[in-house]
PDB file of C-alpha atoms in Angstrom:
ATOM      1  CA  PHE M 103      99.288 221.425  49.179  1.00  0.00           C
ATOM      2  CA  MET M 104     101.823 221.943  51.243  1.00  0.00           C
ATOM      3  CA  SER M 105     100.363 225.806  52.269  1.00  0.00           C
ATOM      4  CA  ASN M 106      97.634 224.080  53.497  1.00  0.00           C
ATOM      5  CA  PRO M 107      98.306 223.060  57.630  1.00  0.00           C
ATOM      6  CA  GLU M 108      94.849 220.431  57.362  1.00  0.00           C
ATOM      7  CA  MET M 109      95.997 218.215  54.274  1.00  0.00           C
ATOM      8  CA  VAL M 110      98.942 218.331  55.559  1.00  0.00           C
ATOM      9  CA  ALA M 111      98.340 217.072  58.981  1.00  0.00           C
ATOM     10  CA  GLU M 112      95.669 214.331  57.597  1.00  0.00           C
ATOM     11  CA  TYR M 113      98.541 212.381  54.429  1.00  0.00           C
ATOM     12  CA  TYR M 114     101.224 213.294  57.140  1.00  0.00           C
ATOM     13  CA  ASP M 115     100.409 213.524  60.440  1.00  0.00           C
ATOM     14  CA  GLU M 116     103.652 211.763  62.150  1.00  0.00           C
ATOM     15  CA  TYR M 117     105.680 215.923  61.478  1.00  0.00           C
ATOM     16  CA  ILE M 118     104.951 218.059  64.119  1.00  0.00           C
ATOM     17  CA  ASP M 119     103.476 221.879  62.461  1.00  0.00           C
ATOM     18  CA  PRO M 120     106.401 221.384  59.933  1.00  0.00           C
ATOM     19  CA  VAL M 121     107.233 224.936  58.546  1.00  0.00           C
ATOM     20  CA  SER M 122     106.028 225.057  54.524  1.00  0.00           C
ATOM     21  CA  SER M 123     108.323 226.641  52.234  1.00  0.00           C
ATOM     22  CA  ALA M 124     105.982 226.621  49.594  1.00  0.00           C
ATOM     23  CA  MET M 125     103.564 229.241  47.523  1.00  0.00           C
ATOM     24  CA  THR M 126     101.102 229.958  48.983  1.00  0.00           C
ATOM     25  CA  THR M 127      98.685 229.686  46.300  1.00  0.00           C
ATOM     26  CA  ALA M 128      99.850 225.758  47.187  1.00  0.00           C
ATOM     27  CA  ASP M 129      96.766 225.150  48.471  1.00  0.00           C
ATOM     28  CA  GLY M 130      95.582 221.512  47.799  1.00  0.00           C
ATOM     29  CA  SER M 131      92.448 223.277  46.125  1.00  0.00           C
ATOM     30  CA  SER M 132      93.380 221.394  43.124  1.00  0.00           C
ATOM     31  CA  ILE M 133      93.407 217.982  44.764  1.00  0.00           C
ATOM     32  CA  GLU M 134      89.730 218.483  46.251  1.00  0.00           C
ATOM     33  CA  LEU M 135      88.139 219.646  43.306  1.00  0.00           C
ATOM     34  CA  GLY M 136      89.024 216.598  41.974  1.00  0.00           C
ATOM     35  CA  THR M 137      88.237 214.636  44.104  1.00  0.00           C
ATOM     36  CA  GLU M 138      85.152 216.500  44.533  1.00  0.00           C
ATOM     37  CA  VAL M 139      84.280 214.189  41.558  1.00  0.00           C
ATOM     38  CA  GLY M 140      85.412 211.269  41.842  1.00  0.00           C
ATOM     39  CA  ALA M 141      89.198 211.047  40.417  1.00  0.00           C
ATOM     40  CA  ASP M 142      91.542 209.287  42.213  1.00  0.00           C
ATOM     41  CA  LEU M 143      94.721 209.736  43.987  1.00  0.00           C
ATOM     42  CA  ILE M 144      97.844 208.366  43.295  1.00  0.00           C
ATOM     43  CA  GLY M 145     101.580 208.143  44.922  1.00  0.00           C
ATOM     44  CA  MET M 146     100.297 210.344  48.167  1.00  0.00           C
ATOM     45  CA  GLU M 147     102.640 207.525  49.861  1.00  0.00           C
ATOM     46  CA  LEU M 148     105.724 208.500  48.559  1.00  0.00           C
ATOM     47  CA  GLY M 149     106.537 212.316  50.705  1.00  0.00           C
ATOM     48  CA  PHE M 150     107.735 214.875  49.837  1.00  0.00           C
ATOM     49  CA  SER M 151     110.890 217.662  48.486  1.00  0.00           C
ATOM     50  CA  GLN M 152     112.042 219.591  51.852  1.00  0.00           C
ATOM     51  CA  LEU M 153     114.471 222.629  51.508  1.00  0.00           C
ATOM     52  CA  TRP M 154     116.416 223.440  54.425  1.00  0.00           C
ATOM     53  CA  LEU M 155     115.518 227.582  55.816  1.00  0.00           C
ATOM     54  CA  THR M 156     117.619 229.948  57.806  1.00  0.00           C
ATOM     55  CA  ALA M 157     115.618 229.514  61.011  1.00  0.00           C
ATOM     56  CA  ARG M 158     115.100 233.577  61.697  1.00  0.00           C
ATOM     57  CA  SER M 159     113.962 234.178  58.370  1.00  0.00           C
ATOM     58  CA  HIS M 160     113.481 230.954  56.138  1.00  0.00           C
ATOM     59  CA  ILE M 161     115.490 231.384  53.390  1.00  0.00           C
ATOM     60  CA  GLU M 162     116.704 228.957  51.098  1.00  0.00           C
ATOM     61  CA  ILE M 163     120.057 228.313  51.317  1.00  0.00           C
ATOM     62  CA  PRO M 164     120.818 225.436  48.094  1.00  0.00           C
ATOM     63  CA  PHE M 165     124.704 224.900  49.738  1.00  0.00           C
ATOM     64  CA  PHE M 166     123.815 223.461  52.514  1.00  0.00           C
ATOM     65  CA  HIS M 167     121.131 221.094  50.472  1.00  0.00           C
ATOM     66  CA  PHE M 168     124.407 219.413  49.031  1.00  0.00           C
ATOM     67  CA  ASP M 169     126.218 218.539  52.526  1.00  0.00           C
ATOM     68  CA  GLY M 170     123.404 215.911  52.748  1.00  0.00           C
ATOM     69  CA  LEU M 171     123.400 214.876  48.890  1.00  0.00           C
ATOM     70  CA  ASN M 172     127.089 213.792  49.420  1.00  0.00           C
ATOM     71  CA  PHE M 173     128.467 216.267  46.039  1.00  0.00           C
ATOM     72  CA  ALA M 174     131.885 216.567  47.244  1.00  0.00           C
ATOM     73  CA  LYS M 175     133.020 214.825  43.525  1.00  0.00           C
ATOM     74  CA  TYR M 176     131.795 217.615  42.401  1.00  0.00           C
ATOM     75  CA  GLY M 177     133.341 219.968  44.282  1.00  0.00           C
ATOM     76  CA  THR M 178     129.776 222.053  46.212  1.00  0.00           C
ATOM     77  CA  PRO M 179     132.097 223.913  48.294  1.00  0.00           C
ATOM     78  CA  GLY M 180     132.341 223.315  52.714  1.00  0.00           C
ATOM     79  CA  ILE M 181     131.009 219.646  51.425  1.00  0.00           C
ATOM     80  CA  HIS M 182     131.762 218.277  54.760  1.00  0.00           C
ATOM     81  CA  LYS M 183     133.638 220.750  56.515  1.00  0.00           C
ATOM     82  CA  LYS M 184     131.207 221.834  58.990  1.00  0.00           C
ATOM     83  CA  LEU M 185     129.759 221.157  61.996  1.00  0.00           C
ATOM     84  CA  HIS M 186     126.747 219.979  62.940  1.00  0.00           C
ATOM     85  CA  VAL M 187     125.542 220.310  65.654  1.00  0.00           C
ATOM     86  CA  ASP M 188     121.698 219.871  67.718  1.00  0.00           C
ATOM     87  CA  GLY M 189     119.529 222.563  69.346  1.00  0.00           C
ATOM     88  CA  ASN M 190     121.752 220.664  72.266  1.00  0.00           C
ATOM     89  CA  GLY M 191     125.038 221.767  71.124  1.00  0.00           C
ATOM     90  CA  ASP M 192     125.139 217.182  70.113  1.00  0.00           C
ATOM     91  CA  PHE M 193     126.841 216.560  66.624  1.00  0.00           C
ATOM     92  CA  TYR M 194     124.098 215.582  64.851  1.00  0.00           C
ATOM     93  CA  THR M 195     124.900 212.344  62.283  1.00  0.00           C
ATOM     94  CA  ASN M 196     127.117 212.575  59.476  1.00  0.00           C
ATOM     95  CA  PRO M 197     126.824 214.898  56.777  1.00  0.00           C
ATOM     96  CA  SER M 198     127.088 212.324  54.452  1.00  0.00           C
ATOM     97  CA  ILE M 199     123.935 211.088  54.243  1.00  0.00           C
ATOM     98  CA  SER M 200     121.081 211.946  52.373  1.00  0.00           C
ATOM     99  CA  TYR M 201     119.021 215.184  54.407  1.00  0.00           C
ATOM    100  CA  ARG M 202     116.004 214.552  53.622  1.00  0.00           C
ATOM    101  CA  ASP M 203     116.502 211.438  56.485  1.00  0.00           C
ATOM    102  CA  TRP M 204     117.549 214.581  58.149  1.00  0.00           C
ATOM    103  CA  CYS M 205     114.380 217.002  57.451  1.00  0.00           C
ATOM    104  CA  HIS M 206     112.144 213.139  58.708  1.00  0.00           C
ATOM    105  CA  ASP M 207     113.825 213.104  61.605  1.00  0.00           C
ATOM    106  CA  LEU M 208     113.139 216.490  62.828  1.00  0.00           C
ATOM    107  CA  MET M 209     110.446 217.360  61.615  1.00  0.00           C
ATOM    108  CA  GLN M 210     108.650 214.489  64.266  1.00  0.00           C
ATOM    109  CA  LYS M 211     110.734 216.610  66.960  1.00  0.00           C
ATOM    110  CA  THR M 212     109.956 219.832  69.196  1.00  0.00           C
ATOM    111  CA  GLY M 213     111.871 222.594  70.808  1.00  0.00           C
ATOM    112  CA  ASP M 214     115.620 222.532  70.399  1.00  0.00           C
ATOM    113  CA  ALA M 215     115.452 219.892  69.313  1.00  0.00           C
ATOM    114  CA  ALA M 216     113.274 220.331  65.887  1.00  0.00           C
ATOM    115  CA  TYR M 217     116.509 222.476  63.791  1.00  0.00           C
ATOM    116  CA  ILE M 218     120.436 222.388  63.587  1.00  0.00           C
ATOM    117  CA  TRP M 219     122.892 224.446  63.590  1.00  0.00           C
ATOM    118  CA  MET M 220     125.755 224.716  61.264  1.00  0.00           C
ATOM    119  CA  VAL M 221     129.613 225.837  62.566  1.00  0.00           C
ATOM    120  CA  TRP M 222     132.534 227.075  60.573  1.00  0.00           C
ATOM    121  CA  ASP M 223     135.634 229.266  61.274  1.00  0.00           C
ATOM    122  CA  GLN M 224     137.574 231.727  60.070  1.00  0.00           C
ATOM    123  CA  ASP M 225     139.450 229.907  57.396  1.00  0.00           C
ATOM    124  CA  LEU M 226     136.868 227.818  56.386  1.00  0.00           C
ATOM    125  CA  HIS M 227     134.915 230.851  55.569  1.00  0.00           C
ATOM    126  CA  ASP M 228     137.238 233.131  53.773  1.00  0.00           C
ATOM    127  CA  ALA M 229     139.076 230.438  51.955  1.00  0.00           C
ATOM    128  CA  GLU M 230     134.759 229.247  50.451  1.00  0.00           C
ATOM    129  CA  LEU M 231     131.604 229.901  52.407  1.00  0.00           C
ATOM    130  CA  GLY M 232     132.029 232.962  52.715  1.00  0.00           C
ATOM    131  CA  SER M 233     131.662 233.721  48.459  1.00  0.00           C
ATOM    132  CA  VAL M 234     128.417 231.389  48.706  1.00  0.00           C
ATOM    133  CA  THR M 235     124.443 232.784  48.087  1.00  0.00           C
ATOM    134  CA  GLY M 236     121.055 231.477  49.448  1.00  0.00           C
ATOM    135  CA  PHE M 237     118.757 231.224  47.200  1.00  0.00           C
ATOM    136  CA  GLY M 238     117.744 234.446  45.481  1.00  0.00           C
ATOM    137  CA  GLY M 239     121.355 235.037  45.466  1.00  0.00           C
ATOM    138  CA  THR M 240     121.296 236.415  49.059  1.00  0.00           C
ATOM    139  CA  SER M 241     124.680 236.570  50.129  1.00  0.00           C
ATOM    140  CA  MET M 242     126.464 235.224  52.873  1.00  0.00           C
ATOM    141  CA  GLU M 243     126.714 239.450  53.982  1.00  0.00           C
ATOM    142  CA  GLU M 244     123.740 239.660  53.831  1.00  0.00           C
ATOM    143  CA  LEU M 245     122.637 236.287  55.991  1.00  0.00           C
ATOM    144  CA  ILE M 246     125.154 237.895  58.987  1.00  0.00           C
ATOM    145  CA  ASN M 247     123.222 241.081  58.224  1.00  0.00           C
ATOM    146  CA  LEU M 248     119.826 239.784  58.929  1.00  0.00           C
ATOM    147  CA  GLY M 249     120.785 237.973  61.745  1.00  0.00           C
ATOM    148  CA  ASP M 250     121.062 234.544  60.149  1.00  0.00           C
ATOM    149  CA  VAL M 251     124.525 233.868  60.283  1.00  0.00           C
ATOM    150  CA  GLN M 252     126.169 235.373  63.586  1.00  0.00           C
ATOM    151  CA  ILE M 253     129.588 235.982  64.458  1.00  0.00           C
ATOM    152  CA  PHE M 254     131.435 235.007  67.516  1.00  0.00           C
ATOM    153  CA  ASP M 255     134.568 235.902  68.809  1.00  0.00           C
ATOM    154  CA  SER M 256     135.525 232.379  70.200  1.00  0.00           C
ATOM    155  CA  ILE M 257     134.484 229.131  71.129  1.00  0.00           C
ATOM    156  CA  GLU M 258     133.491 229.938  74.036  1.00  0.00           C
ATOM    157  CA  GLU M 259     131.203 232.671  73.204  1.00  0.00           C
ATOM    158  CA  ALA M 260     129.527 230.872  70.706  1.00  0.00           C
ATOM    159  CA  ALA M 261     129.095 227.510  73.138  1.00  0.00           C
ATOM    160  CA  ALA M 262     127.364 230.704  75.402  1.00  0.00           C
ATOM    161  CA  LYS M 263     125.024 230.764  72.137  1.00  0.00           C
ATOM    162  CA  ILE M 264     124.181 227.611  71.141  1.00  0.00           C
ATOM    163  CA  GLY M 265     124.087 225.458  75.010  1.00  0.00           C
ATOM    164  CA  GLY M 266     124.531 222.302  75.760  1.00  0.00           C
ATOM    165  CA  ASN M 267     127.292 220.219  75.118  1.00  0.00           C
ATOM    166  CA  PHE M 268     129.008 222.406  71.982  1.00  0.00           C
ATOM    167  CA  LEU M 269     132.665 222.569  74.081  1.00  0.00           C
ATOM    168  CA  ASN M 270     132.428 218.970  74.354  1.00  0.00           C
ATOM    169  CA  THR M 271     131.209 217.863  71.490  1.00  0.00           C
ATOM    170  CA  VAL M 272     133.670 221.047  69.301  1.00  0.00           C
ATOM    171  CA  ASP M 273     136.501 218.557  70.850  1.00  0.00           C
ATOM    172  CA  ALA M 274     135.720 215.491  69.646  1.00  0.00           C
ATOM    173  CA  TRP M 275     134.742 217.174  66.194  1.00  0.00           C
ATOM    174  CA  ASN M 276     138.977 218.566  66.298  1.00  0.00           C
ATOM    175  CA  ASN M 277     139.827 215.264  67.807  1.00  0.00           C
ATOM    176  CA  ASN M 278     137.234 213.298  64.870  1.00  0.00           C
ATOM    177  CA  GLU M 279     136.030 211.335  68.071  1.00  0.00           C
ATOM    178  CA  GLY M 280     134.099 207.556  66.800  1.00  0.00           C
ATOM    179  CA  SER M 281     135.016 209.328  63.014  1.00  0.00           C
ATOM    180  CA  ILE M 282     132.708 212.391  63.285  1.00  0.00           C
ATOM    181  CA  ASN M 283     135.040 213.915  61.702  1.00  0.00           C
ATOM    182  CA  ASP M 284     135.897 213.450  57.584  1.00  0.00           C
ATOM    183  CA  SER M 285     136.856 216.641  56.332  1.00  0.00           C
ATOM    184  CA  GLY M 286     140.466 218.109  58.895  1.00  0.00           C
ATOM    185  CA  GLU M 287     139.348 220.883  59.160  1.00  0.00           C
ATOM    186  CA  THR M 288     139.100 221.880  63.102  1.00  0.00           C
ATOM    187  CA  LEU M 289     137.576 224.738  65.097  1.00  0.00           C
ATOM    188  CA  ASP M 290     140.136 227.041  66.845  1.00  0.00           C
ATOM    189  CA  GLU M 291     140.879 228.994  69.403  1.00  0.00           C
ATOM    190  CA  GLY M 292     141.577 232.308  68.423  1.00  0.00           C
ATOM    191  CA  LYS M 293     139.744 232.322  64.836  1.00  0.00           C
ATOM    192  CA  LYS M 294     135.969 233.866  64.848  1.00  0.00           C
ATOM    193  CA  ILE M 295     133.384 231.429  65.080  1.00  0.00           C
ATOM    194  CA  TYR M 296     130.665 231.203  62.242  1.00  0.00           C
ATOM    195  CA  ALA M 297     127.590 229.954  63.461  1.00  0.00           C
ATOM    196  CA  MET M 298     123.774 228.919  61.028  1.00  0.00           C
ATOM    197  CA  LYS M 299     120.327 228.184  62.626  1.00  0.00           C
ATOM    198  CA  VAL M 300     118.516 226.130  60.159  1.00  0.00           C
ATOM    199  CA  LEU M 301     115.156 223.959  59.776  1.00  0.00           C
ATOM    200  CA  PRO M 302     113.646 221.617  56.923  1.00  0.00           C
ATOM    201  CA  SER M 303     110.654 222.878  55.844  1.00  0.00           C
ATOM    202  CA  ILE M 304     107.978 220.894  53.774  1.00  0.00           C
ATOM    203  CA  TYR M 305     108.472 221.636  49.564  1.00  0.00           C
ATOM    204  CA  GLN M 306     106.302 219.878  47.206  1.00  0.00           C
ATOM    205  CA  PRO M 307     104.280 216.358  47.724  1.00  0.00           C
ATOM    206  CA  TYR M 308     104.878 213.349  45.556  1.00  0.00           C
ATOM    207  CA  GLY M 309     101.709 212.552  45.341  1.00  0.00           C
ATOM    208  CA  GLY M 310      98.595 213.754  43.201  1.00  0.00           C
ATOM    209  CA  LEU M 311      95.936 213.415  40.941  1.00  0.00           C
ATOM    210  CA  LYS M 312      96.403 210.301  39.168  1.00  0.00           C
ATOM    211  CA  THR M 313      95.895 210.862  34.891  1.00  0.00           C
ATOM    212  CA  ASP M 314      97.378 208.823  31.879  1.00  0.00           C
ATOM    213  CA  ILE M 315      99.532 210.009  30.303  1.00  0.00           C
ATOM    214  CA  ASP M 316      98.647 212.233  28.221  1.00  0.00           C
ATOM    215  CA  LEU M 317      96.988 213.402  32.221  1.00  0.00           C
ATOM    216  CA  ARG M 318      93.220 213.165  31.492  1.00  0.00           C
ATOM    217  CA  VAL M 319      92.342 213.017  35.646  1.00  0.00           C
ATOM    218  CA  ILE M 320      91.627 209.537  36.277  1.00  0.00           C
ATOM    219  CA  ASP M 321      88.986 208.398  38.653  1.00  0.00           C
ATOM    220  CA  THR M 322      88.566 205.662  41.616  1.00  0.00           C
ATOM    221  CA  ASN M 323      87.223 203.286  39.097  1.00  0.00           C
ATOM    222  CA  GLY M 324      90.809 204.185  36.269  1.00  0.00           C
ATOM    223  CA  ASN M 325      88.074 205.940  33.494  1.00  0.00           C
ATOM    224  CA  VAL M 326      88.768 209.566  32.243  1.00  0.00           C
ATOM    225  CA  ILE M 327      86.646 212.079  34.166  1.00  0.00           C
ATOM    226  CA  PRO M 328      85.986 214.512  30.709  1.00  0.00           C
ATOM    227  CA  GLY M 329      86.994 217.315  30.291  1.00  0.00           C
ATOM    228  CA  LEU M 330      89.132 217.563  33.371  1.00  0.00           C
ATOM    229  CA  TYR M 331      93.180 217.879  33.321  1.00  0.00           C
ATOM    230  CA  ALA M 332      96.166 218.009  36.229  1.00  0.00           C
ATOM    231  CA  ALA M 333      99.513 218.856  35.584  1.00  0.00           C
ATOM    232  CA  GLY M 334     102.619 220.758  37.601  1.00  0.00           C
ATOM    233  CA  ASP M 335     102.487 219.681  41.353  1.00  0.00           C
ATOM    234  CA  ALA M 336      98.701 218.631  41.850  1.00  0.00           C
ATOM    235  CA  THR M 337      99.848 215.273  39.874  1.00  0.00           C
ATOM    236  CA  GLY M 338     101.405 212.587  41.444  1.00  0.00           C
ATOM    237  CA  SER M 339     104.961 212.581  39.998  1.00  0.00           C
ATOM    238  CA  PRO M 340     105.251 209.556  37.686  1.00  0.00           C
ATOM    239  CA  GLU M 341     109.455 209.312  38.098  1.00  0.00           C
ATOM    240  CA  ARG M 342     108.563 209.607  41.821  1.00  0.00           C
ATOM    241  CA  GLN M 343     107.321 206.297  40.544  1.00  0.00           C
ATOM    242  CA  GLU M 344     109.710 205.406  39.153  1.00  0.00           C
ATOM    243  CA  GLY M 345     112.002 206.034  41.418  1.00  0.00           C
ATOM    244  CA  MET M 346     114.170 208.688  40.263  1.00  0.00           C
ATOM    245  CA  LYS M 347     114.917 210.829  43.385  1.00  0.00           C
ATOM    246  CA  TYR M 348     113.933 214.823  41.949  1.00  0.00           C
ATOM    247  CA  THR M 349     111.724 215.166  40.462  1.00  0.00           C
ATOM    248  CA  ALA M 350     109.492 218.552  41.031  1.00  0.00           C
ATOM    249  CA  GLY M 351     109.453 221.971  40.178  1.00  0.00           C
ATOM    250  CA  VAL M 352     109.414 224.305  37.154  1.00  0.00           C
ATOM    251  CA  THR M 353     110.327 221.525  34.386  1.00  0.00           C
ATOM    252  CA  VAL M 354     107.673 219.081  35.424  1.00  0.00           C
ATOM    253  CA  ALA M 355     105.379 221.433  35.542  1.00  0.00           C
ATOM    254  CA  MET M 356     105.952 222.972  31.980  1.00  0.00           C
ATOM    255  CA  SER M 357     106.832 219.190  30.699  1.00  0.00           C
ATOM    256  CA  PHE M 358     103.019 218.156  32.286  1.00  0.00           C
ATOM    257  CA  GLY M 359     101.168 222.219  31.113  1.00  0.00           C
ATOM    258  CA  ARG M 360     102.667 221.477  27.514  1.00  0.00           C
ATOM    259  CA  VAL M 361     101.419 217.955  27.481  1.00  0.00           C
ATOM    260  CA  ALA M 362      98.252 218.215  28.907  1.00  0.00           C
ATOM    261  CA  ALA M 363      97.002 221.207  26.494  1.00  0.00           C
ATOM    262  CA  GLU M 364      98.240 219.072  23.594  1.00  0.00           C
ATOM    263  CA  THR M 365      95.968 217.305  25.032  1.00  0.00           C
ATOM    264  CA  MET M 366      92.650 219.860  25.407  1.00  0.00           C
ATOM    265  CA  ILE M 367      93.555 220.111  21.953  1.00  0.00           C
ATOM    266  CA  GLU M 368      92.992 216.716  20.279  1.00  0.00           C
ATOM    267  CA  ASP M 369      90.396 216.491  23.010  1.00  0.00           C
ATOM    268  CA  LYS M 370      88.643 218.536  21.098  1.00  0.00           C
ATOM    269  CA  GLU M 371      89.268 218.132  17.173  1.00  0.00           C
TER     270      GLU M 371
END
């Protein structure tokens, strides 16, 4: 239901006008249909998965997700090597914490505080980031042409765009003041500076209609509702309820859809 602003506000009222990256068909109609006939809900308190988007074109950027998920041991490009600042130019947290924590923090803010800038220099661009892609294969060159990634001839020129305390933050980053820079990378004069403005989006909830193991929908009294089945994001995520960290997307929809179809055939017979 992440494309239904009213439902989002009902269940997650702490967030301020969050951007949705869900399909427009994720309008909550399946959940509304179920609750109209007495279906119970489960897992609504578990939150939702988030995606990071470029602020200009709203293109998903998976390589930024990995910054927060700390996949450095897998050789993810650019991990820990980019400077992250908020809209005031101040250092924004430590890239080793979960990007979900960043999302929840920023979605409760407005204005300049509701997004961050990801900043790197020509050396890191040439070595790693120039070859990464956004969702759907959007290349770094395309992100630059679209204006999602901006290029500056100097740190001062970047500071004029980003504003606030950016210059002081660069000095702190280069000198690892307060142990904010565990990468060894610096932003140096005489090199082009790249900056991408990004923001979090809501993607897919972990809550939904309560079902039995065979995807029959359960009512508020704990009984099966005859003839009603649910699969995919219409259901409350059973994996998330059991503590798994990421359980949304096509795989869940396909597997649950098959189980639901098999149950329908079984019940009909």
